[in-house]
Amino acid sequence: MAISSIKLSLDLLDPNAFSMMYLYLKKRNGSYSQIDLVMATSVGLIVFEVKDYVGWIFGSGNSTYWTQVLAYGKEKYRLYNPIIQNRRHIEELRKVSPQFERTPMFSVILFYGDCEFKKLNSIPENVYIIRPNELNRTIDLITSQNPPANYSNKREIATVLREAATNGGSEEVQQGHVNYVKAIKDQSGARDGRISGGFNFNPIPRSVRKTLRWLRNLR
C-alpha cells in the first residue's frame, strides 16, 4: 500500500485518529517486528493483528497455541496464540521511548475469513477478539470508554509510525524479516499446522483495508 495514501496530520490524534498498515518496527537487536496496523487515537494506540482463517477456533489467553478445527472435527491444526503475538508487538512499541512506554495501548485481534469462535477464554483486559463486522463498534467502544491519552509529543508518535510504515515498503526489510522468523522457527523445531498463523505473512484482506480506511475517514 502506498505511504501517500495514509493521512498523517498530527491534529487527528485529538480527537480523531489516523491509521498505518504494514509496519516494520526496528528492534534493538537490528531485526524487525512486523505489525499489521496501528491506529493512533485520542485515548491511545490501537494495535491490530489480522488473521485469515476458516473453520472453528478454540483458544485461551494463557495458552501458547490455539486450535483450528476443520471438517467438523476431522482435521485439527494449531496456530500461535495471536494474543501473545500482538502482545509482543506492543512490547516492542513500548521500547521506542518513554512516551511510548506510558501511552495506553489496546490489542485488537481481527479474524477475517469463514471462521467461528467456538471457545475462547481467559482473554486479558484491553484485548478484543473480533470479526470485521465488529470493527466499528469495537473502536467506538475503546475510544468512548477510556480517558484521553496524555501525549507529550504527538510528532514523535507520527514519526515513529511513519518510519515503520516506510520500512514496510522495503522489499529488503520484508525479506530480511521473513528469513529471521524462519531461522527462529527452524531453531526451535516448531511444527505448526498447514494453515498456522504463527509464522505466516498474510496481507490484510482488501475488504478489511477498505473498512479501516472508511473508519479513518469517518472519525
PDB file of C-alpha atoms in Angstrom:
ATOM      1  CA  MET A   1       0.000   0.000   0.000  1.00  0.00           C
ATOM      2  CA  ALA A   2       1.372   3.427  -0.923  1.00  0.00           C
ATOM      3  CA  ILE A   3       2.540   5.507   2.016  1.00  0.00           C
ATOM      4  CA  SER A   4       0.983   8.574   0.396  1.00  0.00           C
ATOM      5  CA  SER A   5      -2.480   7.119   0.966  1.00  0.00           C
ATOM      6  CA  ILE A   6      -2.038   7.373   4.747  1.00  0.00           C
ATOM      7  CA  LYS A   7      -3.189  10.547   6.480  1.00  0.00           C
ATOM      8  CA  LEU A   8      -0.560  11.818   8.899  1.00  0.00           C
ATOM      9  CA  SER A   9      -1.998  15.108  10.125  1.00  0.00           C
ATOM     10  CA  LEU A  10      -0.973  15.440  13.774  1.00  0.00           C
ATOM     11  CA  ASP A  11      -4.165  17.127  14.870  1.00  0.00           C
ATOM     12  CA  LEU A  12      -6.033  13.912  14.054  1.00  0.00           C
ATOM     13  CA  LEU A  13      -4.705  12.466  17.281  1.00  0.00           C
ATOM     14  CA  ASP A  14      -7.169  14.657  19.146  1.00  0.00           C
ATOM     15  CA  PRO A  15      -9.970  13.824  18.998  1.00  0.00           C
ATOM     16  CA  ASN A  16      -9.786  11.718  15.839  1.00  0.00           C
ATOM     17  CA  ALA A  17      -7.448   9.026  14.545  1.00  0.00           C
ATOM     18  CA  PHE A  18      -5.066   8.077  11.807  1.00  0.00           C
ATOM     19  CA  SER A  19      -4.024   4.560  10.880  1.00  0.00           C
ATOM     20  CA  MET A  20      -0.964   2.998   9.307  1.00  0.00           C
ATOM     21  CA  MET A  21      -0.657  -0.517   7.874  1.00  0.00           C
ATOM     22  CA  TYR A  22       2.209  -2.950   7.370  1.00  0.00           C
ATOM     23  CA  LEU A  23       4.643  -1.539   9.890  1.00  0.00           C
ATOM     24  CA  TYR A  24       8.123  -2.968  10.374  1.00  0.00           C
ATOM     25  CA  LEU A  25       9.422  -1.608  13.660  1.00  0.00           C
ATOM     26  CA  LYS A  26      13.183  -1.907  14.031  1.00  0.00           C
ATOM     27  CA  LYS A  27      14.191  -3.636  17.267  1.00  0.00           C
ATOM     28  CA  ARG A  28      17.307  -3.058  19.338  1.00  0.00           C
ATOM     29  CA  ASN A  29      18.965  -6.212  18.003  1.00  0.00           C
ATOM     30  CA  GLY A  30      18.599  -4.975  14.418  1.00  0.00           C
ATOM     31  CA  SER A  31      15.738  -7.274  13.462  1.00  0.00           C
ATOM     32  CA  TYR A  32      12.180  -6.082  12.823  1.00  0.00           C
ATOM     33  CA  SER A  33       8.803  -6.605  14.432  1.00  0.00           C
ATOM     34  CA  GLN A  34       6.036  -6.842  11.839  1.00  0.00           C
ATOM     35  CA  ILE A  35       2.806  -5.126  12.903  1.00  0.00           C
ATOM     36  CA  ASP A  36      -0.278  -5.309  10.695  1.00  0.00           C
ATOM     37  CA  LEU A  37      -1.784  -1.979  11.655  1.00  0.00           C
ATOM     38  CA  VAL A  38      -1.628   0.738  14.316  1.00  0.00           C
ATOM     39  CA  MET A  39      -4.379   3.280  14.793  1.00  0.00           C
ATOM     40  CA  ALA A  40      -3.461   6.367  16.808  1.00  0.00           C
ATOM     41  CA  THR A  41      -6.486   7.762  18.645  1.00  0.00           C
ATOM     42  CA  SER A  42      -7.187  10.304  21.357  1.00  0.00           C
ATOM     43  CA  VAL A  43      -7.176   7.531  24.007  1.00  0.00           C
ATOM     44  CA  GLY A  44      -4.014   5.736  22.889  1.00  0.00           C
ATOM     45  CA  LEU A  45      -2.730   3.366  20.222  1.00  0.00           C
ATOM     46  CA  ILE A  46      -4.872   0.519  18.922  1.00  0.00           C
ATOM     47  CA  VAL A  47      -2.600  -2.265  17.677  1.00  0.00           C
ATOM     48  CA  PHE A  48      -4.157  -4.752  15.256  1.00  0.00           C
ATOM     49  CA  GLU A  49      -3.223  -8.321  14.413  1.00  0.00           C
ATOM     50  CA  VAL A  50      -5.176  -9.542  11.371  1.00  0.00           C
ATOM     51  CA  LYS A  51      -5.756 -13.264  10.762  1.00  0.00           C
ATOM     52  CA  ASP A  52      -7.396 -15.035   7.817  1.00  0.00           C
ATOM     53  CA  TYR A  53      -8.842 -18.426   8.847  1.00  0.00           C
ATOM     54  CA  VAL A  54     -11.650 -20.860   8.157  1.00  0.00           C
ATOM     55  CA  GLY A  55     -13.211 -23.400  10.499  1.00  0.00           C
ATOM     56  CA  TRP A  56     -13.709 -23.420  14.254  1.00  0.00           C
ATOM     57  CA  ILE A  57     -11.304 -21.589  16.530  1.00  0.00           C
ATOM     58  CA  PHE A  58     -10.582 -22.669  20.101  1.00  0.00           C
ATOM     59  CA  GLY A  59      -8.169 -20.916  22.424  1.00  0.00           C
ATOM     60  CA  SER A  60      -7.219 -19.395  25.738  1.00  0.00           C
ATOM     61  CA  GLY A  61      -5.412 -16.177  26.509  1.00  0.00           C
ATOM     62  CA  ASN A  62      -2.917 -18.145  28.600  1.00  0.00           C
ATOM     63  CA  SER A  63      -2.006 -20.921  26.153  1.00  0.00           C
ATOM     64  CA  THR A  64       0.867 -20.775  23.680  1.00  0.00           C
ATOM     65  CA  TYR A  65      -1.150 -22.291  20.864  1.00  0.00           C
ATOM     66  CA  TRP A  66      -4.769 -22.205  19.772  1.00  0.00           C
ATOM     67  CA  THR A  67      -6.590 -24.852  17.741  1.00  0.00           C
ATOM     68  CA  GLN A  68      -8.205 -24.607  14.337  1.00  0.00           C
ATOM     69  CA  VAL A  69     -10.730 -27.353  13.569  1.00  0.00           C
ATOM     70  CA  LEU A  70     -11.852 -28.244  10.055  1.00  0.00           C
ATOM     71  CA  ALA A  71     -14.157 -30.835   8.511  1.00  0.00           C
ATOM     72  CA  TYR A  72     -16.415 -30.991  11.589  1.00  0.00           C
ATOM     73  CA  GLY A  73     -13.619 -32.107  13.865  1.00  0.00           C
ATOM     74  CA  LYS A  74     -11.809 -34.462  11.497  1.00  0.00           C
ATOM     75  CA  GLU A  75      -8.860 -32.132  10.972  1.00  0.00           C
ATOM     76  CA  LYS A  76      -7.109 -30.093  13.666  1.00  0.00           C
ATOM     77  CA  TYR A  77      -4.231 -27.650  13.373  1.00  0.00           C
ATOM     78  CA  ARG A  78      -2.514 -25.402  15.839  1.00  0.00           C
ATOM     79  CA  LEU A  79      -1.852 -21.700  15.476  1.00  0.00           C
ATOM     80  CA  TYR A  80       0.331 -19.476  17.574  1.00  0.00           C
ATOM     81  CA  ASN A  81      -1.723 -17.543  20.127  1.00  0.00           C
ATOM     82  CA  PRO A  82      -2.456 -14.203  18.399  1.00  0.00           C
ATOM     83  CA  ILE A  83      -2.883 -12.501  21.789  1.00  0.00           C
ATOM     84  CA  ILE A  84       0.723 -13.331  22.684  1.00  0.00           C
ATOM     85  CA  GLN A  85       1.842 -12.399  19.181  1.00  0.00           C
ATOM     86  CA  ASN A  86       0.259  -8.958  19.394  1.00  0.00           C
ATOM     87  CA  ARG A  87       1.433  -8.514  22.993  1.00  0.00           C
ATOM     88  CA  ARG A  88       4.990  -8.817  21.729  1.00  0.00           C
ATOM     89  CA  HIS A  89       4.294  -6.159  19.120  1.00  0.00           C
ATOM     90  CA  ILE A  90       3.049  -3.846  21.851  1.00  0.00           C
ATOM     91  CA  GLU A  91       6.115  -4.618  23.984  1.00  0.00           C
ATOM     92  CA  GLU A  92       8.361  -3.562  21.092  1.00  0.00           C
ATOM     93  CA  LEU A  93       6.386  -0.345  20.626  1.00  0.00           C
ATOM     94  CA  ARG A  94       6.805   0.452  24.320  1.00  0.00           C
ATOM     95  CA  LYS A  95      10.586   0.177  23.969  1.00  0.00           C
ATOM     96  CA  VAL A  96      10.711   3.029  21.458  1.00  0.00           C
ATOM     97  CA  SER A  97      10.756   5.852  24.016  1.00  0.00           C
ATOM     98  CA  PRO A  98       9.479   6.894  27.467  1.00  0.00           C
ATOM     99  CA  GLN A  99       6.384   8.364  25.803  1.00  0.00           C
ATOM    100  CA  PHE A 100       5.512   5.068  24.099  1.00  0.00           C
ATOM    101  CA  GLU A 101       6.099   3.280  27.390  1.00  0.00           C
ATOM    102  CA  ARG A 102       3.446   5.471  29.043  1.00  0.00           C
ATOM    103  CA  THR A 103       0.956   5.547  26.168  1.00  0.00           C
ATOM    104  CA  PRO A 104      -2.158   3.366  26.622  1.00  0.00           C
ATOM    105  CA  MET A 105      -2.265   0.576  24.051  1.00  0.00           C
ATOM    106  CA  PHE A 106      -5.144  -1.689  23.116  1.00  0.00           C
ATOM    107  CA  SER A 107      -4.840  -5.034  21.327  1.00  0.00           C
ATOM    108  CA  VAL A 108      -7.397  -5.943  18.654  1.00  0.00           C
ATOM    109  CA  ILE A 109      -7.224  -9.383  17.029  1.00  0.00           C
ATOM    110  CA  LEU A 110      -9.248  -9.227  13.831  1.00  0.00           C
ATOM    111  CA  PHE A 111     -10.213 -12.622  12.378  1.00  0.00           C
ATOM    112  CA  TYR A 112     -11.120 -12.416   8.722  1.00  0.00           C
ATOM    113  CA  GLY A 113     -12.462 -15.378   6.745  1.00  0.00           C
ATOM    114  CA  ASP A 114     -15.136 -18.020   7.209  1.00  0.00           C
ATOM    115  CA  CYS A 115     -14.278 -18.928  10.800  1.00  0.00           C
ATOM    116  CA  GLU A 116     -16.277 -19.269  14.006  1.00  0.00           C
ATOM    117  CA  PHE A 117     -15.132 -18.736  17.579  1.00  0.00           C
ATOM    118  CA  LYS A 118     -16.160 -21.892  19.421  1.00  0.00           C
ATOM    119  CA  LYS A 119     -14.466 -21.441  22.783  1.00  0.00           C
ATOM    120  CA  LEU A 120     -12.240 -18.534  23.759  1.00  0.00           C
ATOM    121  CA  ASN A 121     -11.492 -17.893  27.419  1.00  0.00           C
ATOM    122  CA  SER A 122      -9.145 -16.019  29.777  1.00  0.00           C
ATOM    123  CA  ILE A 123      -8.990 -13.034  27.445  1.00  0.00           C
ATOM    124  CA  PRO A 124      -6.870 -10.282  29.090  1.00  0.00           C
ATOM    125  CA  GLU A 125      -8.044  -6.741  29.724  1.00  0.00           C
ATOM    126  CA  ASN A 126      -7.724  -4.348  26.775  1.00  0.00           C
ATOM    127  CA  VAL A 127      -7.688  -7.257  24.314  1.00  0.00           C
ATOM    128  CA  TYR A 128     -10.516  -7.592  21.791  1.00  0.00           C
ATOM    129  CA  ILE A 129     -11.032 -10.608  19.505  1.00  0.00           C
ATOM    130  CA  ILE A 130     -13.450  -9.680  16.759  1.00  0.00           C
ATOM    131  CA  ARG A 131     -14.775 -10.267  13.252  1.00  0.00           C
ATOM    132  CA  PRO A 132     -14.761  -7.489  10.605  1.00  0.00           C
ATOM    133  CA  ASN A 133     -18.415  -6.565  11.229  1.00  0.00           C
ATOM    134  CA  GLU A 134     -17.490  -5.705  14.829  1.00  0.00           C
ATOM    135  CA  LEU A 135     -14.659  -3.362  13.921  1.00  0.00           C
ATOM    136  CA  ASN A 136     -16.544  -0.066  14.005  1.00  0.00           C
ATOM    137  CA  ARG A 137     -18.285  -0.893  17.295  1.00  0.00           C
ATOM    138  CA  THR A 138     -15.036  -2.038  18.910  1.00  0.00           C
ATOM    139  CA  ILE A 139     -13.140   1.140  18.027  1.00  0.00           C
ATOM    140  CA  ASP A 140     -16.074   3.236  19.267  1.00  0.00           C
ATOM    141  CA  LEU A 141     -16.076   1.215  22.493  1.00  0.00           C
ATOM    142  CA  ILE A 142     -12.353   1.757  23.066  1.00  0.00           C
ATOM    143  CA  THR A 143     -12.427   5.472  22.284  1.00  0.00           C
ATOM    144  CA  SER A 144     -15.576   6.204  24.278  1.00  0.00           C
ATOM    145  CA  GLN A 145     -14.827   4.237  27.456  1.00  0.00           C
ATOM    146  CA  ASN A 146     -11.243   5.308  28.076  1.00  0.00           C
ATOM    147  CA  PRO A 147      -9.812   8.685  29.173  1.00  0.00           C
ATOM    148  CA  PRO A 148      -7.761  10.810  26.765  1.00  0.00           C
ATOM    149  CA  ALA A 149      -4.132   9.782  26.449  1.00  0.00           C
ATOM    150  CA  ASN A 150      -1.540  12.259  27.672  1.00  0.00           C
ATOM    151  CA  TYR A 151       0.630  12.531  24.568  1.00  0.00           C
ATOM    152  CA  SER A 152       3.727  14.544  25.414  1.00  0.00           C
ATOM    153  CA  ASN A 153       4.955  14.607  21.808  1.00  0.00           C
ATOM    154  CA  LYS A 154       2.441  13.873  19.078  1.00  0.00           C
ATOM    155  CA  ARG A 155       5.069  14.444  16.411  1.00  0.00           C
ATOM    156  CA  GLU A 156       7.121  11.573  17.800  1.00  0.00           C
ATOM    157  CA  ILE A 157       4.120   9.253  17.562  1.00  0.00           C
ATOM    158  CA  ALA A 158       3.568  10.140  13.910  1.00  0.00           C
ATOM    159  CA  THR A 159       7.282   9.982  13.059  1.00  0.00           C
ATOM    160  CA  VAL A 160       7.804   6.534  14.571  1.00  0.00           C
ATOM    161  CA  LEU A 161       4.744   5.077  12.832  1.00  0.00           C
ATOM    162  CA  ARG A 162       5.653   6.739   9.531  1.00  0.00           C
ATOM    163  CA  GLU A 163       9.186   5.325   9.649  1.00  0.00           C
ATOM    164  CA  ALA A 164       7.840   1.851  10.457  1.00  0.00           C
ATOM    165  CA  ALA A 165       5.450   2.097   7.511  1.00  0.00           C
ATOM    166  CA  THR A 166       8.337   3.179   5.260  1.00  0.00           C
ATOM    167  CA  ASN A 167      10.252   0.080   6.379  1.00  0.00           C
ATOM    168  CA  GLY A 168       7.183  -1.948   5.406  1.00  0.00           C
ATOM    169  CA  GLY A 169       7.553  -0.712   1.850  1.00  0.00           C
ATOM    170  CA  SER A 170      11.095  -2.062   1.591  1.00  0.00           C
ATOM    171  CA  GLU A 171      11.429  -5.476  -0.073  1.00  0.00           C
ATOM    172  CA  GLU A 172      14.829  -5.880   1.599  1.00  0.00           C
ATOM    173  CA  VAL A 173      13.352  -5.336   5.067  1.00  0.00           C
ATOM    174  CA  GLN A 174      10.418  -7.642   4.346  1.00  0.00           C
ATOM    175  CA  GLN A 175      12.634 -10.457   3.080  1.00  0.00           C
ATOM    176  CA  GLY A 176      15.050 -10.000   5.962  1.00  0.00           C
ATOM    177  CA  HIS A 177      12.182 -10.340   8.414  1.00  0.00           C
ATOM    178  CA  VAL A 178      10.926 -13.483   6.681  1.00  0.00           C
ATOM    179  CA  ASN A 179      14.408 -15.026   6.868  1.00  0.00           C
ATOM    180  CA  TYR A 180      14.769 -14.048  10.535  1.00  0.00           C
ATOM    181  CA  VAL A 181      11.458 -15.606  11.557  1.00  0.00           C
ATOM    182  CA  LYS A 182      12.167 -18.735   9.503  1.00  0.00           C
ATOM    183  CA  ALA A 183      15.523 -19.126  11.261  1.00  0.00           C
ATOM    184  CA  ILE A 184      13.838 -18.875  14.661  1.00  0.00           C
ATOM    185  CA  LYS A 185      11.264 -21.459  13.613  1.00  0.00           C
ATOM    186  CA  ASP A 186      13.965 -23.833  12.353  1.00  0.00           C
ATOM    187  CA  GLN A 187      15.993 -23.462  15.558  1.00  0.00           C
ATOM    188  CA  SER A 188      13.002 -24.125  17.769  1.00  0.00           C
ATOM    189  CA  GLY A 189      11.874 -27.106  15.723  1.00  0.00           C
ATOM    190  CA  ALA A 190       8.340 -25.682  15.726  1.00  0.00           C
ATOM    191  CA  ARG A 191       5.840 -27.617  13.650  1.00  0.00           C
ATOM    192  CA  ASP A 192       2.670 -25.689  13.045  1.00  0.00           C
ATOM    193  CA  GLY A 193      -0.383 -26.794  11.122  1.00  0.00           C
ATOM    194  CA  ARG A 194      -0.673 -26.257   7.405  1.00  0.00           C
ATOM    195  CA  ILE A 195      -2.795 -23.161   7.998  1.00  0.00           C
ATOM    196  CA  SER A 196      -0.870 -21.971  11.038  1.00  0.00           C
ATOM    197  CA  GLY A 197      -0.933 -18.270  11.835  1.00  0.00           C
ATOM    198  CA  GLY A 198       2.207 -18.336  13.916  1.00  0.00           C
ATOM    199  CA  PHE A 199       4.682 -17.719  11.125  1.00  0.00           C
ATOM    200  CA  ASN A 200       2.637 -16.604   8.154  1.00  0.00           C
ATOM    201  CA  PHE A 201       2.695 -13.244   6.415  1.00  0.00           C
ATOM    202  CA  ASN A 202      -0.807 -12.957   5.019  1.00  0.00           C
ATOM    203  CA  PRO A 203      -1.625  -9.447   3.827  1.00  0.00           C
ATOM    204  CA  ILE A 204      -4.593  -7.627   5.295  1.00  0.00           C
ATOM    205  CA  PRO A 205      -7.521  -8.578   3.010  1.00  0.00           C
ATOM    206  CA  ARG A 206      -8.738  -5.866   0.647  1.00  0.00           C
ATOM    207  CA  SER A 207     -12.198  -5.718   2.242  1.00  0.00           C
ATOM    208  CA  VAL A 208     -10.665  -5.176   5.688  1.00  0.00           C
ATOM    209  CA  ARG A 209      -8.384  -2.447   4.346  1.00  0.00           C
ATOM    210  CA  LYS A 210     -11.430  -0.690   2.913  1.00  0.00           C
ATOM    211  CA  THR A 211     -13.215  -0.909   6.263  1.00  0.00           C
ATOM    212  CA  LEU A 212     -10.219   0.525   8.115  1.00  0.00           C
ATOM    213  CA  ARG A 213      -9.877   3.372   5.624  1.00  0.00           C
ATOM    214  CA  TRP A 214     -13.580   4.089   5.997  1.00  0.00           C
ATOM    215  CA  LEU A 215     -13.191   4.278   9.758  1.00  0.00           C
ATOM    216  CA  ARG A 216     -10.205   6.566   9.434  1.00  0.00           C
ATOM    217  CA  ASN A 217     -12.151   8.988   7.241  1.00  0.00           C
ATOM    218  CA  LEU A 218     -15.247   8.763   9.422  1.00  0.00           C
ATOM    219  CA  ARG A 219     -13.553   9.625  12.703  1.00  0.00           C
TER     220      ARG A 219
END
